[in-house]
Amino acid sequence: GSFTHMFTGTGVYKSTDGGVSFNLLPSTDPVPGQLGTNPGPDWSYVNRLAAHPTDANYLFSANEDGLFFTTDGGNTWNKANDDGFDLIGKADDVTFDANGIAHVIYQGKYLRSIDATNPQNLTEPSMDLPSSGSVLRGVIAVAPSDPNKIYIYYSRSGSSEMLGVYRSTDGGDTFTQIAGEGSDLFNPPGSQGNYNLCIAVNPANPDLIYIGGQLDAWSWRSTTGAWDQIAISFGGELFSRYVHADHHWFAFHPTNPDILYFGTDGGITRTNNARAQFPDWVTINKGYSTFQAHGIAGGLNGESFSGSQDNGSYYMDFSGNSNSEGRDVLGGDGGETEISKIKPQFITGSFFDFGNGGGSLQRSVNGGNSFATMFDCNIDRLGGDAEGDCKPNGVADNGAAFVESDYLWEDFERFETFRDILQPDGMVEYPAGSGTMVGLGDVVTYDGETFELTEENIELSRFFYGTQNGIWMTPEFLKNSTDGPPTWFKISGNRPVGNVTAVHVSEDGDVCFVGTGGGAIWRISNLNQAEYAYTDYDGDDELEPNEWNIDSPNVNIIAENIASIGSNVTGISVDPNNPNHVVASSSGFGDPTNVFESNNAMSASPSFTSISSSLPNIPVFDVMIDFYDGNNILAATEFGVWSYDGSTWEQETGILGNVPTFEVRQEIMRESGCRAIYIGTHGRGNFRAVNNVDVSLGCDFRLGGSSTGNDPIQEDLIAKLDLMPNPANRMAQVSYRLKRSSSVNLAVYDLTGRVIRNLVSGAQQPAGAHEVQINTQNLPSGRYLVVLEAEGVRKSAKLVVAH
């Protein structure tokens, strides 16, 4: 769906053990005791921290709403001042020089400490810099080896392009320009100077600087006065000059000025010869789990496909060195993804096509080895052609959101029943136990419908795609690519649906529920009864999109606006066992009604009511109704995943933490009655869970094909994890069983994800039953998580302490 990528912060965190653990400084909690805030409070956005070179308790924080300083290690904070006036506006950057003088970019102005005794007292020393009104953003760097050498890198207000780079050799009294405004030949920030802007000075050479931008990075030396292009975003990771686009931070090795780390939208890149004219770069992301998912899909054998922010779409099909390694099969800003359960080699990915101004939906019919557009001339006709001739450009004519909304529905149970017929000379006993064998061409009655057994009728699918002006569908998703693109139909017709931001379909495929950016929920019904074909109404021997009329007798699709939840709809989930039960989410800040539920969604007048009373007022990006228990609802939020049991919400922080999460869905694995939960987080990668599935169902949750022998993904190493008594007052007993000898970690977490008690730390334990006591007398009353980890497999249980 359509959602923002701008998150409010939760304050400043401090470590006293060298970075092993961090705790929130209470003085910086935007709204104490509450998750999520409006953008207004002082600590919602922290742009930069700077520590004093000799006093560990003195710190500056450049915030969106002011420049703050602390002299007691963050216990208390005050506003810095400019000639006696508190700095209460936007502070972009702050740094200390070796002498303890602070240098600040505040509301486009350069400020400097009056003296080192009280660095928080600032003044504007130089008039040689651009006017503050022309500055969008500025970043500053001081040479570690010479505090007189100061460099400032600006982007321009309005265009976001480069405004200039300036240098001082007298500690900031005066500046000279060493790079001018952006041009066609030299404009490192591109048009994103509000986003990608960074600068650094080499620790051993005060006359050598580095700047990063959108697509390329540059260095400058005073000895030549020239700019050298040191990195580009094209060529791939095997090219020594390659660094991923969108640059944000430089960090030098503390003792080696030739080792420079470069932080970008693509992770971390390093050079070991930073002082060379053209350094060599190596991407070092192996094991660096910061994948920012926009969407995720699960395949029949546990494979997954996920689109990410600015890093393409990754397909994890077990072809790498490990089960956690994926293939980057589609570039750009990856969006929603799908994997067919009927033809697993059919997958879709999407990205925003900036050149054509819309979402590009791509289909692969060979497991991600190649992709092609899925659109035909009905949905993608104009391609910029004012004459209206069919000239597709890969983008829907109605446009789509940055992260478009789509959904693949397949009748997998029908396919399970008749799949063997599609084999050479295949026959199936149907109905089961009847003794009657059927094959291709026979007519059967299945689930109330009578049809001929053809490949098309056995492999029944519908793919839905949301645009900024309604919802489209193709019943030919599984059509062979050699037969041309699938045929698309606008199933919302000319109804004023508007910008589609969420879509989900009933288990039987008959009803599509659509959410919009305006907060409306639409119901598109009778999809099973419709005959999908265009009629040449105007007799010109050419079929056109407006000649498929959803109101005609042979179509008879009903599109109705059934509800409004007031703000942007980010997710919809239809109960797979009850189409009357539908849940929808919205993403507003400070909105106390962000999840809505209907128990009569198929009625003439459906009602949606808020079930958000115990959920914090935080943006919710997706929802999911559990296949196994309709009372269990999961919500993907700006602060991780929350679960609802029909009365209260609880945060699932034991493994995920507070990371923003954009999608949660439940996918079939091998059998229609076996479903795994997939969670796409925006910063910690993707997760899968099957511990909600009753083991008596005998589901095969192994990764890969049945003959691959890959390791299981469910917690079968940990046979059980129980807590008694629960709630507990003085003591609780943890009981668990291991299926084989394993190294074990057992700990108690609070609901912020912080370890508050280690019970077992890395001890090798034999197979069989184990028991551990938890003394709960000293734990405050409340909810906790007991997490057991063995060989990378985790199992958790909720513990309630009540005194």
PDB file of N, CA and C in Angstrom, residues 8-69:
ATOM      1  N   THR A   8       8.938   8.818  13.034  1.00  0.00           N
ATOM      2  CA  THR A   8       9.362   9.607  14.183  1.00  0.00           C
ATOM      3  C   THR A   8      10.320   8.777  15.029  1.00  0.00           C
ATOM      4  N   GLY A   9      11.288   9.450  15.635  1.00  0.00           N
ATOM      5  CA  GLY A   9      12.270   8.756  16.462  1.00  0.00           C
ATOM      6  C   GLY A   9      11.771   8.519  17.867  1.00  0.00           C
ATOM      7  N   THR A  10      12.548   7.773  18.635  1.00  0.00           N
ATOM      8  CA  THR A  10      12.170   7.459  20.018  1.00  0.00           C
ATOM      9  C   THR A  10      13.181   8.013  21.009  1.00  0.00           C
ATOM     10  N   GLY A  11      14.022   8.961  20.575  1.00  0.00           N
ATOM     11  CA  GLY A  11      14.947   9.579  21.503  1.00  0.00           C
ATOM     12  C   GLY A  11      16.382   9.134  21.306  1.00  0.00           C
ATOM     13  N   VAL A  12      17.196   9.343  22.338  1.00  0.00           N
ATOM     14  CA  VAL A  12      18.630   9.035  22.313  1.00  0.00           C
ATOM     15  C   VAL A  12      18.907   7.839  23.211  1.00  0.00           C
ATOM     16  N   TYR A  13      19.705   6.907  22.699  1.00  0.00           N
ATOM     17  CA  TYR A  13      20.060   5.709  23.458  1.00  0.00           C
ATOM     18  C   TYR A  13      21.535   5.758  23.837  1.00  0.00           C
ATOM     19  N   LYS A  14      21.857   5.241  25.015  1.00  0.00           N
ATOM     20  CA  LYS A  14      23.212   5.330  25.562  1.00  0.00           C
ATOM     21  C   LYS A  14      23.715   3.949  25.945  1.00  0.00           C
ATOM     22  N   SER A  15      24.996   3.711  25.640  1.00  0.00           N
ATOM     23  CA  SER A  15      25.655   2.469  26.048  1.00  0.00           C
ATOM     24  C   SER A  15      26.788   2.799  27.017  1.00  0.00           C
ATOM     25  N   THR A  16      26.924   2.001  28.040  1.00  0.00           N
ATOM     26  CA  THR A  16      28.034   2.150  28.988  1.00  0.00           C
ATOM     27  C   THR A  16      28.925   0.914  28.990  1.00  0.00           C
ATOM     28  N   ASP A  17      28.699   0.005  28.034  1.00  0.00           N
ATOM     29  CA  ASP A  17      29.502  -1.219  27.961  1.00  0.00           C
ATOM     30  C   ASP A  17      30.117  -1.394  26.578  1.00  0.00           C
ATOM     31  N   GLY A  18      30.482  -0.277  25.948  1.00  0.00           N
ATOM     32  CA  GLY A  18      31.148  -0.349  24.654  1.00  0.00           C
ATOM     33  C   GLY A  18      30.257  -0.739  23.507  1.00  0.00           C
ATOM     34  N   GLY A  19      28.950  -0.529  23.618  1.00  0.00           N
ATOM     35  CA  GLY A  19      28.029  -0.814  22.530  1.00  0.00           C
ATOM     36  C   GLY A  19      27.382  -2.178  22.575  1.00  0.00           C
ATOM     37  N   VAL A  20      27.647  -2.951  23.626  1.00  0.00           N
ATOM     38  CA  VAL A  20      27.015  -4.275  23.742  1.00  0.00           C
ATOM     39  C   VAL A  20      25.510  -4.113  23.946  1.00  0.00           C
ATOM     40  N   SER A  21      25.121  -3.153  24.757  1.00  0.00           N
ATOM     41  CA  SER A  21      23.700  -2.909  25.006  1.00  0.00           C
ATOM     42  C   SER A  21      23.456  -1.413  25.098  1.00  0.00           C
ATOM     43  N   PHE A  22      22.223  -1.013  24.793  1.00  0.00           N
ATOM     44  CA  PHE A  22      21.841   0.391  24.833  1.00  0.00           C
ATOM     45  C   PHE A  22      20.537   0.543  25.610  1.00  0.00           C
ATOM     46  N   ASN A  23      20.401   1.685  26.289  1.00  0.00           N
ATOM     47  CA  ASN A  23      19.174   2.009  26.991  1.00  0.00           C
ATOM     48  C   ASN A  23      18.747   3.431  26.636  1.00  0.00           C
ATOM     49  N   LEU A  24      17.444   3.636  26.528  1.00  0.00           N
ATOM     50  CA  LEU A  24      16.903   4.952  26.226  1.00  0.00           C
ATOM     51  C   LEU A  24      17.175   5.904  27.381  1.00  0.00           C
ATOM     52  N   LEU A  25      17.684   7.085  27.053  1.00  0.00           N
ATOM     53  CA  LEU A  25      17.803   8.134  28.062  1.00  0.00           C
ATOM     54  C   LEU A  25      16.408   8.694  28.322  1.00  0.00           C
ATOM     55  N   PRO A  26      15.878   8.522  29.546  1.00  0.00           N
ATOM     56  CA  PRO A  26      14.503   8.976  29.813  1.00  0.00           C
ATOM     57  C   PRO A  26      14.277  10.447  29.492  1.00  0.00           C
ATOM     58  N   SER A  27      15.324  11.259  29.609  1.00  0.00           N
ATOM     59  CA  SER A  27      15.184  12.689  29.352  1.00  0.00           C
ATOM     60  C   SER A  27      14.904  12.990  27.885  1.00  0.00           C
ATOM     61  N   THR A  28      15.103  12.004  27.012  1.00  0.00           N
ATOM     62  CA  THR A  28      14.890  12.220  25.571  1.00  0.00           C
ATOM     63  C   THR A  28      13.690  11.458  25.034  1.00  0.00           C
ATOM     64  N   ASP A  29      12.927  10.833  25.894  1.00  0.00           N
ATOM     65  CA  ASP A  29      11.715  10.131  25.446  1.00  0.00           C
ATOM     66  C   ASP A  29      10.718  11.180  24.945  1.00  0.00           C
ATOM     67  N   PRO A  30      10.335  11.168  23.652  1.00  0.00           N
ATOM     68  CA  PRO A  30       9.457  12.223  23.130  1.00  0.00           C
ATOM     69  C   PRO A  30       8.169  12.379  23.936  1.00  0.00           C
ATOM     70  N   VAL A  31       7.516  11.261  24.213  1.00  0.00           N
ATOM     71  CA  VAL A  31       6.318  11.275  25.051  1.00  0.00           C
ATOM     72  C   VAL A  31       6.487  10.140  26.055  1.00  0.00           C
ATOM     73  N   PRO A  32       6.956  10.431  27.251  1.00  0.00           N
ATOM     74  CA  PRO A  32       7.292   9.367  28.203  1.00  0.00           C
ATOM     75  C   PRO A  32       6.168   8.373  28.404  1.00  0.00           C
ATOM     76  N   GLY A  33       6.541   7.084  28.304  1.00  0.00           N
ATOM     77  CA  GLY A  33       5.596   6.010  28.553  1.00  0.00           C
ATOM     78  C   GLY A  33       4.702   5.666  27.382  1.00  0.00           C
ATOM     79  N   GLN A  34       4.883   6.341  26.234  1.00  0.00           N
ATOM     80  CA  GLN A  34       4.029   6.068  25.085  1.00  0.00           C
ATOM     81  C   GLN A  34       4.876   5.726  23.868  1.00  0.00           C
ATOM     82  N   LEU A  35       4.414   4.733  23.109  1.00  0.00           N
ATOM     83  CA  LEU A  35       5.032   4.441  21.818  1.00  0.00           C
ATOM     84  C   LEU A  35       4.388   5.333  20.763  1.00  0.00           C
ATOM     85  N   GLY A  36       5.239   5.903  19.916  1.00  0.00           N
ATOM     86  CA  GLY A  36       4.705   6.713  18.831  1.00  0.00           C
ATOM     87  C   GLY A  36       4.349   8.105  19.292  1.00  0.00           C
ATOM     88  N   THR A  37       4.677   9.090  18.485  1.00  0.00           N
ATOM     89  CA  THR A  37       4.378  10.472  18.821  1.00  0.00           C
ATOM     90  C   THR A  37       4.001  11.213  17.560  1.00  0.00           C
ATOM     91  N   ASN A  38       3.436  12.386  17.755  1.00  0.00           N
ATOM     92  CA  ASN A  38       3.320  13.305  16.645  1.00  0.00           C
ATOM     93  C   ASN A  38       4.695  13.904  16.375  1.00  0.00           C
ATOM     94  N   PRO A  39       4.929  14.421  15.169  1.00  0.00           N
ATOM     95  CA  PRO A  39       6.261  14.922  14.837  1.00  0.00           C
ATOM     96  C   PRO A  39       6.713  16.125  15.651  1.00  0.00           C
ATOM     97  N   GLY A  40       5.849  16.699  16.486  1.00  0.00           N
ATOM     98  CA  GLY A  40       6.193  17.934  17.166  1.00  0.00           C
ATOM     99  C   GLY A  40       7.203  17.874  18.294  1.00  0.00           C
ATOM    100  N   PRO A  41       7.140  16.903  19.211  1.00  0.00           N
ATOM    101  CA  PRO A  41       8.002  16.929  20.390  1.00  0.00           C
ATOM    102  C   PRO A  41       9.488  17.019  20.050  1.00  0.00           C
ATOM    103  N   ASP A  42      10.244  17.617  21.001  1.00  0.00           N
ATOM    104  CA  ASP A  42      11.647  17.941  20.755  1.00  0.00           C
ATOM    105  C   ASP A  42      12.476  16.762  20.276  1.00  0.00           C
ATOM    106  N   TRP A  43      12.218  15.558  20.777  1.00  0.00           N
ATOM    107  CA  TRP A  43      13.114  14.440  20.522  1.00  0.00           C
ATOM    108  C   TRP A  43      12.569  13.451  19.485  1.00  0.00           C
ATOM    109  N   SER A  44      11.580  13.891  18.705  1.00  0.00           N
ATOM    110  CA  SER A  44      11.052  13.018  17.665  1.00  0.00           C
ATOM    111  C   SER A  44      12.046  12.824  16.529  1.00  0.00           C
ATOM    112  N   TYR A  45      12.855  13.864  16.246  1.00  0.00           N
ATOM    113  CA  TYR A  45      13.832  13.780  15.162  1.00  0.00           C
ATOM    114  C   TYR A  45      15.177  14.292  15.657  1.00  0.00           C
ATOM    115  N   VAL A  46      16.148  13.395  15.748  1.00  0.00           N
ATOM    116  CA  VAL A  46      17.524  13.747  16.122  1.00  0.00           C
ATOM    117  C   VAL A  46      18.385  13.609  14.871  1.00  0.00           C
ATOM    118  N   ASN A  47      18.966  14.704  14.417  1.00  0.00           N
ATOM    119  CA  ASN A  47      19.746  14.693  13.179  1.00  0.00           C
ATOM    120  C   ASN A  47      21.204  14.317  13.387  1.00  0.00           C
ATOM    121  N   ARG A  48      21.781  14.703  14.522  1.00  0.00           N
ATOM    122  CA  ARG A  48      23.190  14.404  14.748  1.00  0.00           C
ATOM    123  C   ARG A  48      23.536  14.518  16.231  1.00  0.00           C
ATOM    124  N   LEU A  49      24.425  13.658  16.695  1.00  0.00           N
ATOM    125  CA  LEU A  49      24.994  13.746  18.037  1.00  0.00           C
ATOM    126  C   LEU A  49      26.480  14.049  17.919  1.00  0.00           C
ATOM    127  N   ALA A  50      27.021  14.808  18.851  1.00  0.00           N
ATOM    128  CA  ALA A  50      28.456  15.105  18.870  1.00  0.00           C
ATOM    129  C   ALA A  50      28.950  15.085  20.304  1.00  0.00           C
ATOM    130  N   ALA A  51      29.986  14.285  20.563  1.00  0.00           N
ATOM    131  CA  ALA A  51      30.549  14.156  21.905  1.00  0.00           C
ATOM    132  C   ALA A  51      31.792  15.029  22.039  1.00  0.00           C
ATOM    133  N   HIS A  52      31.962  15.645  23.200  1.00  0.00           N
ATOM    134  CA  HIS A  52      33.126  16.477  23.488  1.00  0.00           C
ATOM    135  C   HIS A  52      34.391  15.623  23.422  1.00  0.00           C
ATOM    136  N   PRO A  53      35.495  16.152  22.899  1.00  0.00           N
ATOM    137  CA  PRO A  53      36.705  15.326  22.734  1.00  0.00           C
ATOM    138  C   PRO A  53      37.349  14.865  24.034  1.00  0.00           C
ATOM    139  N   THR A  54      37.102  15.567  25.162  1.00  0.00           N
ATOM    140  CA  THR A  54      37.749  15.172  26.425  1.00  0.00           C
ATOM    141  C   THR A  54      36.770  14.954  27.571  1.00  0.00           C
ATOM    142  N   ASP A  55      35.535  15.396  27.443  1.00  0.00           N
ATOM    143  CA  ASP A  55      34.541  15.270  28.516  1.00  0.00           C
ATOM    144  C   ASP A  55      33.420  14.357  28.033  1.00  0.00           C
ATOM    145  N   ALA A  56      33.415  13.106  28.529  1.00  0.00           N
ATOM    146  CA  ALA A  56      32.444  12.115  28.057  1.00  0.00           C
ATOM    147  C   ALA A  56      31.014  12.460  28.443  1.00  0.00           C
ATOM    148  N   ASN A  57      30.817  13.357  29.396  1.00  0.00           N
ATOM    149  CA  ASN A  57      29.479  13.720  29.833  1.00  0.00           C
ATOM    150  C   ASN A  57      28.908  14.911  29.083  1.00  0.00           C
ATOM    151  N   TYR A  58      29.742  15.540  28.227  1.00  0.00           N
ATOM    152  CA  TYR A  58      29.282  16.706  27.475  1.00  0.00           C
ATOM    153  C   TYR A  58      28.921  16.262  26.058  1.00  0.00           C
ATOM    154  N   LEU A  59      27.690  16.551  25.662  1.00  0.00           N
ATOM    155  CA  LEU A  59      27.185  16.075  24.389  1.00  0.00           C
ATOM    156  C   LEU A  59      26.264  17.112  23.782  1.00  0.00           C
ATOM    157  N   PHE A  60      26.341  17.263  22.448  1.00  0.00           N
ATOM    158  CA  PHE A  60      25.374  18.057  21.706  1.00  0.00           C
ATOM    159  C   PHE A  60      24.420  17.127  20.962  1.00  0.00           C
ATOM    160  N   SER A  61      23.178  17.572  20.796  1.00  0.00           N
ATOM    161  CA  SER A  61      22.207  16.871  19.967  1.00  0.00           C
ATOM    162  C   SER A  61      21.540  17.889  19.051  1.00  0.00           C
ATOM    163  N   ALA A  62      21.774  17.721  17.736  1.00  0.00           N
ATOM    164  CA  ALA A  62      21.158  18.603  16.744  1.00  0.00           C
ATOM    165  C   ALA A  62      19.824  17.997  16.335  1.00  0.00           C
ATOM    166  N   ASN A  63      18.745  18.626  16.748  1.00  0.00           N
ATOM    167  CA  ASN A  63      17.401  18.091  16.544  1.00  0.00           C
ATOM    168  C   ASN A  63      16.622  18.934  15.548  1.00  0.00           C
ATOM    169  N   GLU A  64      15.477  18.406  15.150  1.00  0.00           N
ATOM    170  CA  GLU A  64      14.614  19.142  14.233  1.00  0.00           C
ATOM    171  C   GLU A  64      14.053  20.390  14.901  1.00  0.00           C
ATOM    172  N   ASP A  65      13.933  20.357  16.222  1.00  0.00           N
ATOM    173  CA  ASP A  65      13.334  21.471  16.953  1.00  0.00           C
ATOM    174  C   ASP A  65      14.328  22.184  17.856  1.00  0.00           C
ATOM    175  N   GLY A  66      15.613  22.095  17.561  1.00  0.00           N
ATOM    176  CA  GLY A  66      16.558  22.848  18.359  1.00  0.00           C
ATOM    177  C   GLY A  66      17.902  22.176  18.522  1.00  0.00           C
ATOM    178  N   LEU A  67      18.862  22.930  19.070  1.00  0.00           N
ATOM    179  CA  LEU A  67      20.187  22.410  19.388  1.00  0.00           C
ATOM    180  C   LEU A  67      20.278  22.285  20.909  1.00  0.00           C
ATOM    181  N   PHE A  68      20.449  21.037  21.376  1.00  0.00           N
ATOM    182  CA  PHE A  68      20.471  20.752  22.800  1.00  0.00           C
ATOM    183  C   PHE A  68      21.880  20.368  23.236  1.00  0.00           C
ATOM    184  N   PHE A  69      22.172  20.581  24.534  1.00  0.00           N
ATOM    185  CA  PHE A  69      23.440  20.109  25.086  1.00  0.00           C
ATOM    186  C   PHE A  69      23.203  19.547  26.489  1.00  0.00           C
TER     187      PHE A  69
END
